[in-house]
XYZ file of C-alpha atoms in Angstrom:
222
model
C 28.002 -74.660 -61.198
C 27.569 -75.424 -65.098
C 25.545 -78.436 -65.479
C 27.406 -80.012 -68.548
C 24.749 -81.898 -70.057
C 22.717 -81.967 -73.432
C 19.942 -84.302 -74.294
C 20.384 -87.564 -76.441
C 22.176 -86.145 -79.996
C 19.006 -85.113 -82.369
C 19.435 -83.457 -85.208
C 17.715 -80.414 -85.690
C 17.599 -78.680 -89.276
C 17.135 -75.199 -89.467
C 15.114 -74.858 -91.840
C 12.181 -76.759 -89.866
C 10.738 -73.788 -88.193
C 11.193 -71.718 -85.339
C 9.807 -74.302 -82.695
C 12.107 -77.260 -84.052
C 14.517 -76.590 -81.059
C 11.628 -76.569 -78.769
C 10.134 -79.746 -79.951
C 13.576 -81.657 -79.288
C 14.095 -80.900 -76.602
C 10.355 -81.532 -75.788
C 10.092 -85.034 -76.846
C 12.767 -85.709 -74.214
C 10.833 -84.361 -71.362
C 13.114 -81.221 -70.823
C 10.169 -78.682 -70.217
C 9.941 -75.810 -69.928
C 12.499 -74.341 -72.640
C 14.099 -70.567 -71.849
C 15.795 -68.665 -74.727
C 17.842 -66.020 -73.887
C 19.412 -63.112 -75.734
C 20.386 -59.207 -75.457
C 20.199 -55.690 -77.109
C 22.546 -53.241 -77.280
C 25.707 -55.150 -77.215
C 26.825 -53.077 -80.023
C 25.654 -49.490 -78.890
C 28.131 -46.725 -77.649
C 25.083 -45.237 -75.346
C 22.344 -46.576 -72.753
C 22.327 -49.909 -70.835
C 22.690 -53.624 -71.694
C 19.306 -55.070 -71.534
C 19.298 -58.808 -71.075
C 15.949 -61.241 -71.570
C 14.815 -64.148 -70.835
C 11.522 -66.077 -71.831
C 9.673 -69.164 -71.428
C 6.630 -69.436 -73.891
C 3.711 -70.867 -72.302
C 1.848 -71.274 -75.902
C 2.966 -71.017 -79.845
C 2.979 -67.078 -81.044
C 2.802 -66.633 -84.976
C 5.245 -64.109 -86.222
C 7.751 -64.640 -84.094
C 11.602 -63.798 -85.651
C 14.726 -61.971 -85.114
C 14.005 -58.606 -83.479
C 16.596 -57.034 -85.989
C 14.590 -57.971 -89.066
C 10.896 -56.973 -87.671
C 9.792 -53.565 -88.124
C 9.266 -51.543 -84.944
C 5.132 -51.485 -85.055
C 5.424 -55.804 -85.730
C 8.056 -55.403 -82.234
C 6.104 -53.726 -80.399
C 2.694 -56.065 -81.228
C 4.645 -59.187 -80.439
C 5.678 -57.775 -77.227
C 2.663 -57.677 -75.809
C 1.440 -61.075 -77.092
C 4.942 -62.202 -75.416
C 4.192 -60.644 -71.975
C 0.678 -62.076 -71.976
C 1.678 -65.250 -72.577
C 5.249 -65.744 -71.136
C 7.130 -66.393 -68.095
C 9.851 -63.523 -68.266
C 13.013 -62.185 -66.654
C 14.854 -58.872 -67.790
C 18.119 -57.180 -66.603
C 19.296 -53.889 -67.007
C 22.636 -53.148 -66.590
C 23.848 -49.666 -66.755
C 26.222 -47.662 -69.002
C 28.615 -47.331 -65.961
C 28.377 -51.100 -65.073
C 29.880 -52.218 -68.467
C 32.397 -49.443 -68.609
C 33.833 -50.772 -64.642
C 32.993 -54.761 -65.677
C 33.780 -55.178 -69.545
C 30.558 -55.800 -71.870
C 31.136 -59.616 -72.164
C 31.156 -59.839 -68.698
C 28.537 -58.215 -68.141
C 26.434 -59.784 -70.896
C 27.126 -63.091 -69.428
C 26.429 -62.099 -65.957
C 23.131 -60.207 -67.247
C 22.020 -64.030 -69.024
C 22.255 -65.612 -65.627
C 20.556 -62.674 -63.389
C 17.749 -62.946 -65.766
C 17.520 -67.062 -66.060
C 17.085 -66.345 -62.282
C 14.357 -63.476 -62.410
C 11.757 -66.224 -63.829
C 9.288 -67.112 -61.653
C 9.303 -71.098 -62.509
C 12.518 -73.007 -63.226
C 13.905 -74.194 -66.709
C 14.346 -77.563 -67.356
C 16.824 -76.467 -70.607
C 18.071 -73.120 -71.755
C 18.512 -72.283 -75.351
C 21.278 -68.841 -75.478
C 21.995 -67.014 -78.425
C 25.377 -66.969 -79.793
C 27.660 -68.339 -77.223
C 27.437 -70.749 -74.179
C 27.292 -68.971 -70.629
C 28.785 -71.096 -67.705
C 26.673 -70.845 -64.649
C 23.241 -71.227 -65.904
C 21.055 -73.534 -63.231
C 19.937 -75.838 -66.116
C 21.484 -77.554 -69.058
C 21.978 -75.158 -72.078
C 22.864 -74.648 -75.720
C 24.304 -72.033 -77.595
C 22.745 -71.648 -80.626
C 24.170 -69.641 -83.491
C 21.688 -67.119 -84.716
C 19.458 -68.154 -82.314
C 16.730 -65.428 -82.105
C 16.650 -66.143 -86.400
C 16.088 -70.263 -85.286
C 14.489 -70.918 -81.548
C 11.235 -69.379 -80.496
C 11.753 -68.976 -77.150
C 15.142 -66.562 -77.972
C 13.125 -65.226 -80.880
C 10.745 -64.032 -77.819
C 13.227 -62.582 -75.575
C 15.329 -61.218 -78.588
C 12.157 -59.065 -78.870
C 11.413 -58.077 -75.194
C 15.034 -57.036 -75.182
C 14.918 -54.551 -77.582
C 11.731 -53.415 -76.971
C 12.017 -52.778 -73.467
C 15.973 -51.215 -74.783
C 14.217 -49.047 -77.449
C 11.910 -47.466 -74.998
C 14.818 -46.569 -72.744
C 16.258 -45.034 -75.031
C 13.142 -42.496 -76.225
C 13.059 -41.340 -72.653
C 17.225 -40.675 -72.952
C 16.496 -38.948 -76.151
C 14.232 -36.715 -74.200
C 17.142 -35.741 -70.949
C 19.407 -35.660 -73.619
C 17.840 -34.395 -77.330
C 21.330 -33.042 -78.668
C 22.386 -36.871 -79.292
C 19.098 -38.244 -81.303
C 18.715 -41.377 -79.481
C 15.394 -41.776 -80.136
C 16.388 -42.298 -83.667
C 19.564 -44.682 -83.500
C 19.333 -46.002 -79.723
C 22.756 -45.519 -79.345
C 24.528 -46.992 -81.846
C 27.344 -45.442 -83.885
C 26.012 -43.597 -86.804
C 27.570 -40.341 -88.668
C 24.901 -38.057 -86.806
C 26.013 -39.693 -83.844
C 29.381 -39.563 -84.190
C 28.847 -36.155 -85.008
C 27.276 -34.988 -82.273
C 29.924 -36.774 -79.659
C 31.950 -34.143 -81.087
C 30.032 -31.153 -81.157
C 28.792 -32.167 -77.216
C 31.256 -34.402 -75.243
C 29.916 -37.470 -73.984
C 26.481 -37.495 -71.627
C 26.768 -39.572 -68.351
C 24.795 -42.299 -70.208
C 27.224 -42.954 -72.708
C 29.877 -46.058 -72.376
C 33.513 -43.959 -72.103
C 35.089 -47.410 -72.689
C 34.274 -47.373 -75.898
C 36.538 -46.055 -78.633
C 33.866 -44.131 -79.996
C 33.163 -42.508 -77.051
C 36.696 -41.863 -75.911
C 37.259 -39.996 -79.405
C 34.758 -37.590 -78.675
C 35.684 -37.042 -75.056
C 39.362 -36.156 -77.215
C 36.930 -33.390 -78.964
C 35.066 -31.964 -76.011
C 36.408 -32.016 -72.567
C 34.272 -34.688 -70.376
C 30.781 -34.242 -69.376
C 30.449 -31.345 -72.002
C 27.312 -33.075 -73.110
C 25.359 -33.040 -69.352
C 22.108 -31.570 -69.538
């Protein structure tokens, strides 16, 4: 059941750092704080991967995952898991394709809200609200660029994405998705055509369905 509630109105500027949200919502007693957000919304290939992170201390560097090279990633992620309550989900090419990517993304925020070993007092989501949640929550537009704590699992999400996708790239090298983890690119695009589709590949997608036009399905099965 949503719990339609938001602290007393505060306002919150963005341009008063990344823990503004955090210290809000704070001063009102609603700790601890879990930001959520995904990677691979976008993508034609590989799973959904969904995070969700409570920050037990302050980490310095902390932004979008988007606009952080992949060494900076990959340094905050392990300064994220050492010092974070966290809860991923991983939902499968298949699973969106039978579900609908919305649905899933929205069902992939709660599942990982419940993977965290304490319980929220608030939840901060990126983007757009999600009914369900077991605490009261906010969407927050651009939230991994504004809240820490969906800066944090912005970053665990596409880490622990990216990585998934290196090992695809090595079942399935004719596709390069160690290079553009699945997202639509002209080498991609080109190489739906030349191969079909692989099972890891989301044949909902128009994308996808255009090169299963060029190829006959499963053409691309190692």
């Amino acid at each position: 059941m949503t719990v339609a509630f938001r602290p007393r109105p505060s306002v919150v500027r963005r341009d008063s750092g990344l823990y503004a949200y955090e210290r809000a919502l704070a001063r009102r007693g609603l700790t601890p704080i879990a930001g959520v957000d995904e990677a691979g919304r976008g993508a034609c290939a590989g799973p959904l991967v969904v995070a969700a992170v409570i920050l037990r201390r302050q980490i310095d560097g902390l932004g979008d995952s988007k606009l952080l090279s992949p060494a900076v990633r990959e340094r905050l992620y392990d300064q994220i898991l050492r010092v974070s309550h966290i809860g991923i989900v991983i939902i499968s090419p298949g699973e969106i394709d039978a579900k609908g990517l919305h649905k899933c993304n929205v069902s992939g925020m709660r599942r990982a809200v419940a993977q965290l070993p304490c319980d929220p007092e608030y939840i901060l989501t990126d983007g757009f609200p999600v009914p369900g949640l077991p605490a009261p929550s906010l969407a927050v537009w651009k939230g991994d660029q504004v809240a820490a704590c969906v800066a944090a699992a912005s970053i665990v999400a596409k880490v622990t994405r990216d990585r998934l996708m290196v090992t695809l790239d090595e079942r399935y090298p004719q596709y390069g998705f160690a290079e553009h983890k699945g997202y639509v690119t002209p080498g991609h695009r080109l190489a739906l055509e030349t191969h079909g589709p692989c099972p890891d590949h989301r044949y909902s997608f128009v994308t996808v369905a255009r090169g299963m036009g060029e190829n006959e399905m499963g053409a691309g099965v190692a």
